[in-house]
Tab-separated table of C-alpha atoms in Angstrom:
chain	number	residue	atom	x	y	z
A	1	MET	CA	82.725	45.337	-66.347
A	2	SER	CA	80.309	46.728	-68.852
A	3	ASP	CA	80.723	50.239	-70.194
A	4	GLY	CA	77.482	51.166	-68.457
A	5	ARG	CA	78.839	50.195	-65.057
A	6	SER	CA	82.145	52.030	-65.702
A	7	HIS	CA	80.116	55.051	-66.699
A	8	ALA	CA	78.067	54.837	-63.488
A	9	TYR	CA	81.141	54.517	-61.294
A	10	ALA	CA	82.865	57.360	-63.167
A	11	GLY	CA	79.809	59.573	-62.754
A	12	ALA	CA	79.669	58.840	-59.009
A	13	LEU	CA	83.366	59.619	-58.531
A	14	LEU	CA	82.984	62.805	-60.567
A	15	VAL	CA	80.090	63.954	-58.440
A	16	VAL	CA	81.948	63.233	-55.195
A	17	ALA	CA	85.141	64.968	-56.375
A	18	ARG	CA	83.251	67.986	-57.596
A	19	SER	CA	81.159	68.256	-54.440
A	20	GLU	CA	84.356	68.220	-52.391
A	21	GLY	CA	85.591	71.158	-54.484
A	22	SER	CA	88.828	69.509	-55.592
A	23	LEU	CA	87.818	68.003	-58.890
A	24	GLU	CA	90.862	68.997	-60.906
A	25	GLU	CA	93.407	67.741	-58.376
A	26	VAL	CA	91.521	64.542	-57.621
A	27	GLU	CA	90.943	63.865	-61.306
A	28	ASP	CA	94.618	64.352	-62.008
A	29	GLU	CA	95.679	62.058	-59.177
A	30	LEU	CA	93.180	59.421	-60.150
A	31	PHE	CA	94.453	59.593	-63.742
A	32	ARG	CA	98.054	59.180	-62.647
A	33	PHE	CA	97.202	56.278	-60.345
A	34	ALA	CA	95.309	54.567	-63.182
A	35	ARG	CA	98.364	54.852	-65.458
A	36	VAL	CA	100.636	53.501	-62.733
A	37	LEU	CA	98.239	50.618	-62.232
A	38	GLU	CA	98.359	49.900	-65.989
A	39	THR	CA	102.125	49.674	-66.077
A	40	ASN	CA	102.734	48.029	-62.703
A	41	ASP	CA	101.765	44.374	-62.944
A	42	GLU	CA	102.608	43.557	-59.329
A	43	LEU	CA	100.372	46.310	-57.954
A	44	ARG	CA	97.561	45.399	-60.298
A	45	THR	CA	97.788	41.721	-59.391
A	46	THR	CA	97.790	42.520	-55.692
A	47	LEU	CA	94.803	44.862	-55.822
A	48	THR	CA	92.762	42.428	-57.928
A	49	ASP	CA	93.717	39.336	-55.909
A	50	ALA	CA	90.451	37.921	-54.584
A	51	ALA	CA	92.417	35.775	-52.103
A	52	LEU	CA	93.490	38.897	-50.234
A	53	PRO	CA	90.932	40.391	-47.818
A	54	VAL	CA	89.348	43.588	-49.079
A	55	SER	CA	90.565	45.483	-46.010
A	56	ARG	CA	94.125	44.419	-46.777
A	57	ARG	CA	93.883	45.679	-50.360
A	58	GLN	CA	92.350	48.964	-49.199
A	59	GLN	CA	95.147	49.270	-46.669
A	60	ILE	CA	97.709	48.929	-49.437
A	61	VAL	CA	96.077	51.791	-51.360
A	62	GLU	CA	96.024	53.975	-48.285
A	63	ASP	CA	99.626	53.125	-47.486
A	64	LEU	CA	100.681	54.044	-51.016
A	65	LEU	CA	98.834	57.356	-51.236
A	66	GLY	CA	98.390	58.393	-47.602
A	67	GLY	CA	99.908	61.821	-47.062
A	68	ARG	CA	101.006	62.171	-50.676
A	69	ALA	CA	97.643	62.568	-52.362
A	70	ASN	CA	94.401	64.329	-51.725
A	71	PRO	CA	92.428	62.374	-49.071
A	72	ILE	CA	89.457	62.406	-51.411
A	73	THR	CA	91.556	60.637	-54.048
A	74	THR	CA	92.662	58.043	-51.508
A	75	ALA	CA	89.106	57.558	-50.297
A	76	LEU	CA	87.695	57.174	-53.781
A	77	LEU	CA	90.384	54.654	-54.822
A	78	SER	CA	89.854	52.751	-51.578
A	79	MET	CA	86.159	52.639	-52.314
A	80	VAL	CA	86.704	51.283	-55.828
A	81	VAL	CA	89.143	48.634	-54.553
A	82	GLY	CA	86.723	47.833	-51.732
A	83	THR	CA	83.936	47.108	-54.191
A	84	GLY	CA	86.234	44.672	-56.033
A	85	ARG	CA	86.489	46.844	-59.147
A	86	ALA	CA	90.220	47.429	-59.079
A	87	ARG	CA	90.525	45.536	-62.382
A	88	ASP	CA	88.301	48.189	-64.027
A	89	LEU	CA	89.893	51.155	-62.296
A	90	ALA	CA	91.663	52.416	-65.428
A	91	ALA	CA	88.452	52.289	-67.479
A	92	ILE	CA	86.496	54.035	-64.700
A	93	VAL	CA	89.066	56.809	-64.371
A	94	ASP	CA	89.315	57.250	-68.151
A	95	GLU	CA	85.552	57.549	-68.297
A	96	LEU	CA	85.633	60.041	-65.422
A	97	VAL	CA	88.209	62.200	-67.195
A	98	ARG	CA	86.234	61.984	-70.443
A	99	LEU	CA	83.003	62.983	-68.632
A	100	SER	CA	84.754	65.837	-66.918
A	101	ALA	CA	86.257	67.090	-70.143
A	102	ALA	CA	82.951	66.717	-71.938
A	103	GLU	CA	81.227	68.794	-69.306
A	104	GLY	CA	83.618	71.643	-70.123
A	105	ASN	CA	83.191	70.865	-73.839
A	106	LYS	CA	86.773	69.655	-73.891
A	107	GLU	CA	88.610	66.664	-75.359
A	108	LEU	CA	91.043	64.681	-73.242
A	109	ALA	CA	94.644	65.220	-74.334
A	110	GLU	CA	96.815	62.434	-72.943
A	111	VAL	CA	100.439	63.509	-72.944
A	112	ARG	CA	103.352	61.197	-72.141
A	113	SER	CA	106.627	62.696	-71.070
A	114	ALA	CA	109.897	61.399	-69.625
A	115	ILE	CA	110.050	64.260	-67.159
A	116	GLU	CA	107.509	66.402	-65.329
A	117	LEU	CA	106.225	69.435	-67.236
A	118	THR	CA	106.064	72.863	-65.708
A	119	ASP	CA	102.704	74.635	-65.496
A	120	ASP	CA	103.884	77.029	-68.130
A	121	GLN	CA	104.820	74.191	-70.436
A	122	LYS	CA	101.445	72.516	-69.818
A	123	GLN	CA	99.606	75.691	-70.609
A	124	ARG	CA	101.540	76.345	-73.809
A	125	LEU	CA	101.236	72.732	-74.815
A	126	ALA	CA	97.442	72.856	-74.297
A	127	VAL	CA	97.228	75.958	-76.441
A	128	ALA	CA	99.387	74.363	-79.150
A	129	LEU	CA	97.297	71.149	-79.127
A	130	GLU	CA	94.051	73.135	-79.309
A	131	ALA	CA	95.481	75.008	-82.288
A	132	ALA	CA	96.601	71.786	-83.952
A	133	THR	CA	93.371	69.788	-83.383
A	134	GLY	CA	90.840	72.615	-83.419
A	135	LYS	CA	89.363	71.328	-80.140
A	136	LYS	CA	89.478	72.528	-76.565
A	137	VAL	CA	91.594	70.082	-74.617
A	138	GLU	CA	91.853	68.837	-71.049
A	139	LEU	CA	95.556	68.070	-70.593
A	140	LYS	CA	96.626	65.005	-68.623
A	141	VAL	CA	100.371	64.367	-68.339
A	142	ILE	CA	101.696	60.859	-67.748
A	143	ILE	CA	105.305	60.416	-66.686
A	144	ASP	CA	106.617	57.612	-68.874
A	145	PRO	CA	110.413	57.143	-68.904
A	146	SER	CA	110.099	54.813	-71.916
A	147	VAL	CA	109.571	57.787	-74.232
A	148	LEU	CA	113.206	58.722	-73.392
A	149	GLY	CA	112.750	62.363	-74.424
A	150	GLY	CA	110.255	64.688	-76.066
A	151	LEU	CA	106.477	64.170	-75.884
A	152	VAL	CA	103.645	61.975	-77.242
A	153	ALA	CA	100.185	63.519	-77.253
A	154	GLN	CA	96.918	61.740	-78.024
A	155	VAL	CA	93.758	63.790	-78.547
A	156	GLY	CA	90.866	61.514	-79.405
A	157	ASP	CA	92.111	59.409	-82.288
A	158	THR	CA	94.883	61.822	-83.230
A	159	VAL	CA	98.416	61.003	-82.064
A	160	ILE	CA	101.200	63.571	-82.322
A	161	ASP	CA	104.450	61.755	-81.643
A	162	GLY	CA	107.672	63.708	-81.035
A	163	SER	CA	109.364	61.258	-78.706
A	164	VAL	CA	112.998	60.176	-78.932
A	165	LYS	CA	111.786	56.581	-78.560
A	166	THR	CA	109.736	56.800	-81.756
A	167	ARG	CA	112.571	58.470	-83.628
A	168	LEU	CA	114.904	55.650	-82.620
A	169	GLN	CA	112.281	53.129	-83.779
A	170	GLN	CA	111.970	54.952	-87.089
A	171	LEU	CA	115.757	54.849	-87.373
A	172	GLN	CA	115.710	51.089	-86.774
A	173	THR	CA	112.993	50.610	-89.371
A	174	ALA	CA	114.867	52.745	-91.881
A	175	PHE	CA	117.868	50.407	-91.763
B	1	MET	CA	90.265	-55.256	-167.429
B	2	ARG	CA	87.596	-55.958	-170.013
B	3	ILE	CA	90.191	-56.048	-172.842
B	4	ARG	CA	92.385	-58.505	-170.934
B	5	THR	CA	89.456	-60.855	-170.495
B	6	ARG	CA	88.732	-60.747	-174.214
B	7	VAL	CA	92.356	-61.453	-175.074
B	8	MET	CA	92.343	-64.481	-172.769
B	9	PHE	CA	89.137	-65.723	-174.341
B	10	ALA	CA	90.467	-65.384	-177.900
B	11	SER	CA	93.707	-67.192	-176.995
B	12	SER	CA	91.733	-70.105	-175.541
B	13	LEU	CA	89.628	-70.434	-178.695
B	14	LEU	CA	92.716	-70.406	-180.925
B	15	ALA	CA	94.355	-73.162	-178.861
B	16	VAL	CA	91.207	-75.292	-178.993
B	17	GLY	CA	91.001	-74.853	-182.809
B	18	LEU	CA	94.631	-75.841	-183.343
B	19	VAL	CA	94.259	-78.941	-181.197
B	20	ALA	CA	91.039	-79.962	-182.994
B	21	VAL	CA	92.460	-79.466	-186.494
B	22	ALA	CA	95.795	-81.224	-185.957
B	23	PRO	CA	94.521	-84.894	-185.557
B	24	SER	CA	92.321	-84.699	-188.680
B	25	ALA	CA	95.315	-83.645	-190.748
B	26	TYR	CA	97.271	-86.481	-189.258
B	27	ALA	CA	94.432	-88.913	-190.009
B	28	THR	CA	94.313	-88.194	-193.713
B	29	GLU	CA	97.812	-89.555	-194.346
B	30	GLY	CA	98.409	-93.388	-195.388
B	31	ASP	CA	97.144	-95.822	-198.007
B	32	PHE	CA	93.979	-97.060	-196.186
B	33	SER	CA	90.731	-95.405	-195.782
B	34	GLU	CA	89.631	-94.371	-192.424
B	35	GLU	CA	87.026	-97.142	-192.218
B	36	GLN	CA	89.605	-99.775	-193.189
B	37	VAL	CA	92.031	-98.541	-190.603
B	38	GLU	CA	89.371	-98.547	-187.977
B	39	GLU	CA	88.326	-102.046	-188.889
B	40	ILE	CA	91.875	-103.353	-188.994
B	41	THR	CA	92.634	-101.680	-185.707
B	42	LYS	CA	89.630	-103.302	-184.129
B	43	GLU	CA	90.630	-106.740	-185.479
B	44	ALA	CA	94.182	-106.223	-184.313
B	45	GLU	CA	92.980	-105.283	-180.869
B	46	GLU	CA	90.811	-108.375	-180.682
B	47	ILE	CA	93.674	-110.586	-181.832
B	48	ALA	CA	96.048	-108.970	-179.450
B	49	GLU	CA	93.608	-109.326	-176.669
B	50	GLN	CA	93.151	-113.015	-177.453
B	51	ASN	CA	96.893	-113.488	-177.534
B	52	GLY	CA	97.378	-111.662	-174.337
B	53	ALA	CA	98.878	-108.536	-175.958
B	54	SER	CA	98.390	-105.075	-174.696
B	55	GLY	CA	96.672	-102.080	-176.239
B	56	TYR	CA	100.062	-100.777	-177.342
B	57	ASP	CA	100.525	-103.834	-179.499
B	58	ALA	CA	97.246	-103.131	-181.220
B	59	GLU	CA	98.288	-99.552	-181.831
B	60	CYS	CA	101.558	-100.795	-183.279
B	61	ILE	CA	99.669	-103.111	-185.647
B	62	ALA	CA	97.521	-100.287	-186.745
B	63	ILE	CA	100.595	-98.158	-187.349
B	64	LEU	CA	102.179	-100.782	-189.402
B	65	MET	CA	99.008	-101.197	-191.451
B	66	GLU	CA	98.892	-97.532	-192.146
B	67	GLY	CA	102.302	-97.900	-193.738
B	68	GLY	CA	104.429	-96.890	-190.822
B	69	SER	CA	107.690	-98.474	-189.812
B	70	PRO	CA	108.142	-100.538	-186.609
B	71	ASP	CA	110.138	-97.617	-185.196
B	72	ASP	CA	106.975	-95.618	-185.253
B	73	CYS	CA	105.460	-98.097	-182.721
B	74	HIS	CA	108.055	-97.000	-180.240
B	75	GLU	CA	107.268	-93.303	-180.772
B	76	SER	CA	105.997	-91.699	-177.578
B	77	PRO	CA	102.778	-89.601	-177.543
B	78	SER	CA	103.228	-85.941	-178.553
B	79	PRO	CA	103.871	-83.779	-175.521
B	80	ILE	CA	102.192	-80.872	-177.277
B	81	PHE	CA	99.222	-82.432	-179.060
B	82	PRO	CA	97.117	-84.588	-176.788
B	83	ALA	CA	94.743	-87.266	-177.841
B	84	THR	CA	91.658	-86.117	-179.706
B	85	ASP	CA	89.128	-87.234	-177.078
B	86	GLU	CA	91.171	-85.719	-174.370
B	87	LEU	CA	91.344	-82.539	-176.358
B	88	VAL	CA	87.600	-82.531	-177.000
B	89	TRP	CA	86.655	-83.217	-173.412
B	90	GLY	CA	89.206	-80.847	-172.132
B	91	SER	CA	87.995	-78.116	-174.502
B	92	LEU	CA	84.388	-78.768	-173.561
B	93	SER	CA	85.224	-78.738	-169.891
B	94	PHE	CA	87.178	-75.596	-170.392
B	95	LEU	CA	84.321	-74.015	-172.330
B	96	VAL	CA	81.766	-75.001	-169.705
B	97	LEU	CA	83.979	-73.878	-166.920
B	98	PHE	CA	84.678	-70.672	-168.787
B	99	LEU	CA	80.976	-70.021	-169.346
B	100	LEU	CA	80.141	-70.825	-165.745
B	101	MET	CA	82.901	-68.629	-164.550
B	102	ARG	CA	81.836	-65.926	-166.947
B	103	LYS	CA	78.292	-66.096	-165.666
B	104	TYR	CA	78.924	-66.432	-161.975
B	105	ALA	CA	82.509	-65.800	-161.056
B	106	PHE	CA	83.517	-63.022	-163.402
B	107	PRO	CA	80.773	-60.580	-162.343
B	108	SER	CA	81.669	-60.962	-158.672
B	109	ILE	CA	85.370	-60.802	-159.471
B	110	LYS	CA	84.694	-57.859	-161.718
B	111	LYS	CA	82.559	-56.273	-159.056
B	112	GLY	CA	85.221	-56.943	-156.443
B	113	MET	CA	87.854	-55.518	-158.699
B	114	ASN	CA	85.663	-52.568	-159.571
B	115	ASP	CA	84.968	-52.063	-155.891
B	116	ARG	CA	88.624	-52.378	-155.204
B	117	SER	CA	89.356	-49.908	-158.000
B	118	ASP	CA	86.684	-47.596	-156.718
B	119	ARG	CA	88.027	-47.955	-153.192
B	120	ILE	CA	91.535	-47.324	-154.351
B	121	ARG	CA	90.325	-44.415	-156.453
B	122	SER	CA	88.336	-43.051	-153.566
B	123	ASP	CA	91.308	-43.688	-151.299
B	124	LEU	CA	93.466	-41.915	-153.816
B	125	ASP	CA	90.923	-39.123	-154.045
B	126	ALA	CA	90.707	-39.003	-150.271
B	127	ALA	CA	94.470	-39.034	-150.109
B	128	GLU	CA	94.571	-36.321	-152.738
B	129	GLN	CA	91.939	-34.397	-150.850
B	130	ALA	CA	93.752	-34.977	-147.596
B	131	LYS	CA	96.938	-33.864	-149.260
B	132	SER	CA	95.154	-30.826	-150.618
B	133	GLU	CA	93.631	-30.164	-147.209
B	134	ALA	CA	96.998	-30.694	-145.623
B	135	ALA	CA	98.464	-28.286	-148.128
B	136	THR	CA	95.673	-25.826	-147.351
B	137	VAL	CA	96.192	-26.298	-143.648
B	138	LEU	CA	99.919	-25.994	-144.151
B	139	GLU	CA	99.365	-22.863	-146.184
B	140	GLY	CA	97.063	-21.632	-143.422
B	141	TYR	CA	99.724	-22.433	-140.872
B	142	ARG	CA	102.298	-20.677	-142.990
B	143	VAL	CA	100.009	-17.669	-143.253
B	144	GLN	CA	99.354	-17.828	-139.540
B	145	MET	CA	103.061	-18.221	-138.904
B	146	ALA	CA	103.736	-15.253	-141.132
B	147	ASP	CA	100.989	-13.340	-139.373
B	148	ALA	CA	102.355	-14.392	-136.013
B	149	GLN	CA	105.844	-13.379	-137.042
B	150	SER	CA	104.516	-10.099	-138.363
B	151	GLU	CA	102.459	-9.642	-135.197
B	152	ALA	CA	105.489	-10.519	-133.080
B	153	GLY	CA	107.529	-8.037	-135.054
B	154	ARG	CA	104.841	-5.418	-134.650
B	155	ILE	CA	104.574	-6.100	-130.902
B	156	ILE	CA	108.333	-5.937	-130.548
B	157	ASP	CA	108.390	-2.689	-132.529
B	158	GLU	CA	105.558	-1.340	-130.455
B	159	ALA	CA	107.283	-2.405	-127.236
B	160	ARG	CA	110.484	-0.828	-128.471
B	161	GLN	CA	108.643	2.360	-129.338
B	162	THR	CA	106.856	2.328	-125.982
B	163	ALA	CA	110.135	1.746	-124.194
B	164	GLU	CA	111.698	4.545	-126.209
B	165	ALA	CA	108.792	6.841	-125.415
B	166	LEU	CA	108.956	5.901	-121.740
B	167	LYS	CA	112.664	6.487	-121.748
B	168	LYS	CA	112.216	9.861	-123.381
B	169	ASP	CA	109.361	10.683	-121.027
B	170	ALA	CA	111.389	9.661	-117.996
B	171	ALA	CA	114.335	11.662	-119.263
B	172	ALA	CA	112.109	14.673	-119.888
B	173	ARG	CA	110.505	14.295	-116.475
B	174	LEU	CA	113.901	13.961	-114.886
B	175	GLN	CA	115.053	17.080	-116.692
B	176	THR	CA	111.931	18.917	-115.602
B	177	GLU	CA	112.352	17.760	-112.018
B	178	LEU	CA	115.991	18.705	-112.125
B	179	ALA	CA	115.105	22.118	-113.506
B	180	GLU	CA	112.397	22.528	-110.872
B	181	THR	CA	114.720	21.393	-108.109
B	182	ARG	CA	117.417	23.715	-109.400
B	183	SER	CA	114.953	26.568	-109.631
B	184	ARG	CA	113.571	25.793	-106.187
B	185	ALA	CA	117.056	25.580	-104.777
B	186	ALA	CA	117.925	28.890	-106.420
B	187	THR	CA	114.744	30.431	-105.018
B	188	ASP	CA	115.482	28.985	-101.574
B	189	ILE	CA	119.024	30.245	-101.738
B	190	GLU	CA	117.807	33.660	-102.843
B	191	ALA	CA	115.177	33.692	-100.086
B	192	ALA	CA	117.763	32.557	-97.555
B	193	LYS	CA	120.099	35.266	-98.810
B	194	VAL	CA	117.379	37.886	-98.549
B	195	GLN	CA	116.397	36.592	-95.131
B	196	ALA	CA	120.011	36.525	-93.987
B	197	THR	CA	120.514	40.050	-95.300
B	198	ALA	CA	117.340	41.193	-93.585
B	199	ASP	CA	118.344	39.449	-90.370
B	200	LEU	CA	121.773	40.987	-90.596
B	201	LYS	CA	120.273	44.388	-91.272
B	202	GLY	CA	117.858	43.932	-88.386
B	203	GLU	CA	120.665	42.830	-86.137
B	204	LEU	CA	122.787	45.758	-87.249
B	205	ALA	CA	119.856	48.117	-86.773
B	206	THR	CA	119.186	46.735	-83.317
B	207	LEU	CA	122.829	47.060	-82.401
B	208	ALA	CA	123.056	50.545	-83.874
B	209	VAL	CA	119.824	51.711	-82.286
B	210	GLY	CA	120.822	50.096	-79.002
B	211	ALA	CA	124.064	51.971	-79.147
B	212	ALA	CA	122.226	55.136	-80.138
B	213	SER	CA	119.727	54.643	-77.295
B	214	ALA	CA	122.558	54.219	-74.845
B	215	VAL	CA	124.191	57.385	-76.135
B	216	VAL	CA	120.886	59.254	-76.106
B	217	ASN	CA	120.045	58.085	-72.585
B	218	LYS	CA	123.413	59.184	-71.404
B	219	ASN	CA	123.180	62.565	-73.077
B	220	LEU	CA	119.549	63.362	-72.251
B	221	ASP	CA	120.200	65.771	-69.417
B	222	PRO	CA	117.407	67.992	-68.050
B	223	ALA	CA	118.369	70.856	-70.337
B	224	THR	CA	118.149	68.630	-73.405
B	225	GLN	CA	114.853	67.187	-72.193
B	226	THR	CA	113.461	70.669	-71.736
B	227	GLN	CA	114.728	71.668	-75.163
B	228	LEU	CA	113.039	68.643	-76.728
B	229	ILE	CA	109.761	69.527	-75.014
B	230	GLU	CA	110.012	73.101	-76.129
B	231	ASP	CA	110.760	71.997	-79.683
B	232	TYR	CA	107.700	69.741	-79.573
B	233	ILE	CA	105.414	72.518	-78.316
B	234	ALA	CA	106.767	74.834	-80.988
B	235	SER	CA	106.309	72.298	-83.800
B	236	VAL	CA	102.769	71.343	-82.702
B	237	GLY	CA	101.820	74.994	-82.387
B	238	ALA	CA	103.221	75.768	-85.817
B	239	SER	CA	101.443	72.932	-87.563
């Protein structure tokens, strides 16, 4: 999909989420789902399988998220899968988050953690990242057990890596 | 040749002179004059002829009349001095024959002999020339042989030098190749050593980090995780 089409889809989703008054929650859920889709090959293959009927793929999305996510999130993801754009879902959601952050004059801060962060931790982390980068940030936390411990934050092109995984890699390199 | 002819001619003349002079000396001896003797001889011959005697009888009468003894009638003719007429005719014949031969035969004989001499001389000259040419050719062959031997020697020397140079070249090349091979082998060994060391280090690092990861995973309890996150927030905020 071209960047223009991703941008259009992202804009449409943003408008829908905002009009439903649950932009932040929906945006967060969409972001999480996009990351899961990136790391889960089986799910990605299933949702992009043209041999499966569209209704079946939409059903899978609804079965996965039904009752656990905002209905708007489920509906929007179902719509994207229904239009056959599941392969570009990550790009669409990233664009949506970037548009949303840009509207608030913010930069997306993608944070990977092995465990869930508390609201207090998120808030302090956002403040610390804003201080470190000099930009207002929109924090998105991705649960990624591969980091083992600590955090990895990416704001724009800047990466601040304090993960145990990276330290172990550095240790291996230092040998 | 000319001198020999003259000698022969002079000898012939001397012989003719001796033969011609001898009878006249003989004829002057005796008590009768020559005319008387001749007359008596003629009368004796006539008488002898009438009496059936031979010419020898007449001669004997004449001898006796000249004052000779009967023994002289039995004397045989001189084997050396022939009769005068015979001598004269013989000399004349000889002279004529000699002159004829001198006029007709000698020139052709002389010419033939001269030709023969010339031919022999020319043959000798040709032989001499041929000998000289042969000597020249032989000398040429000797020179060529010497040249060929020298050339052969030079070629052999050159071949020996070339062989020596090739040998040296091959030896040098072999040494160079050996040195290169040795150097390459040393480089390969060094590279293999470095690679093996690196592999070993990598393996050790992987093992150590794997062990460390296992330990870390086991020891990363929620409190430690929270502490790590807090440390991160503090370090980012302080930077």
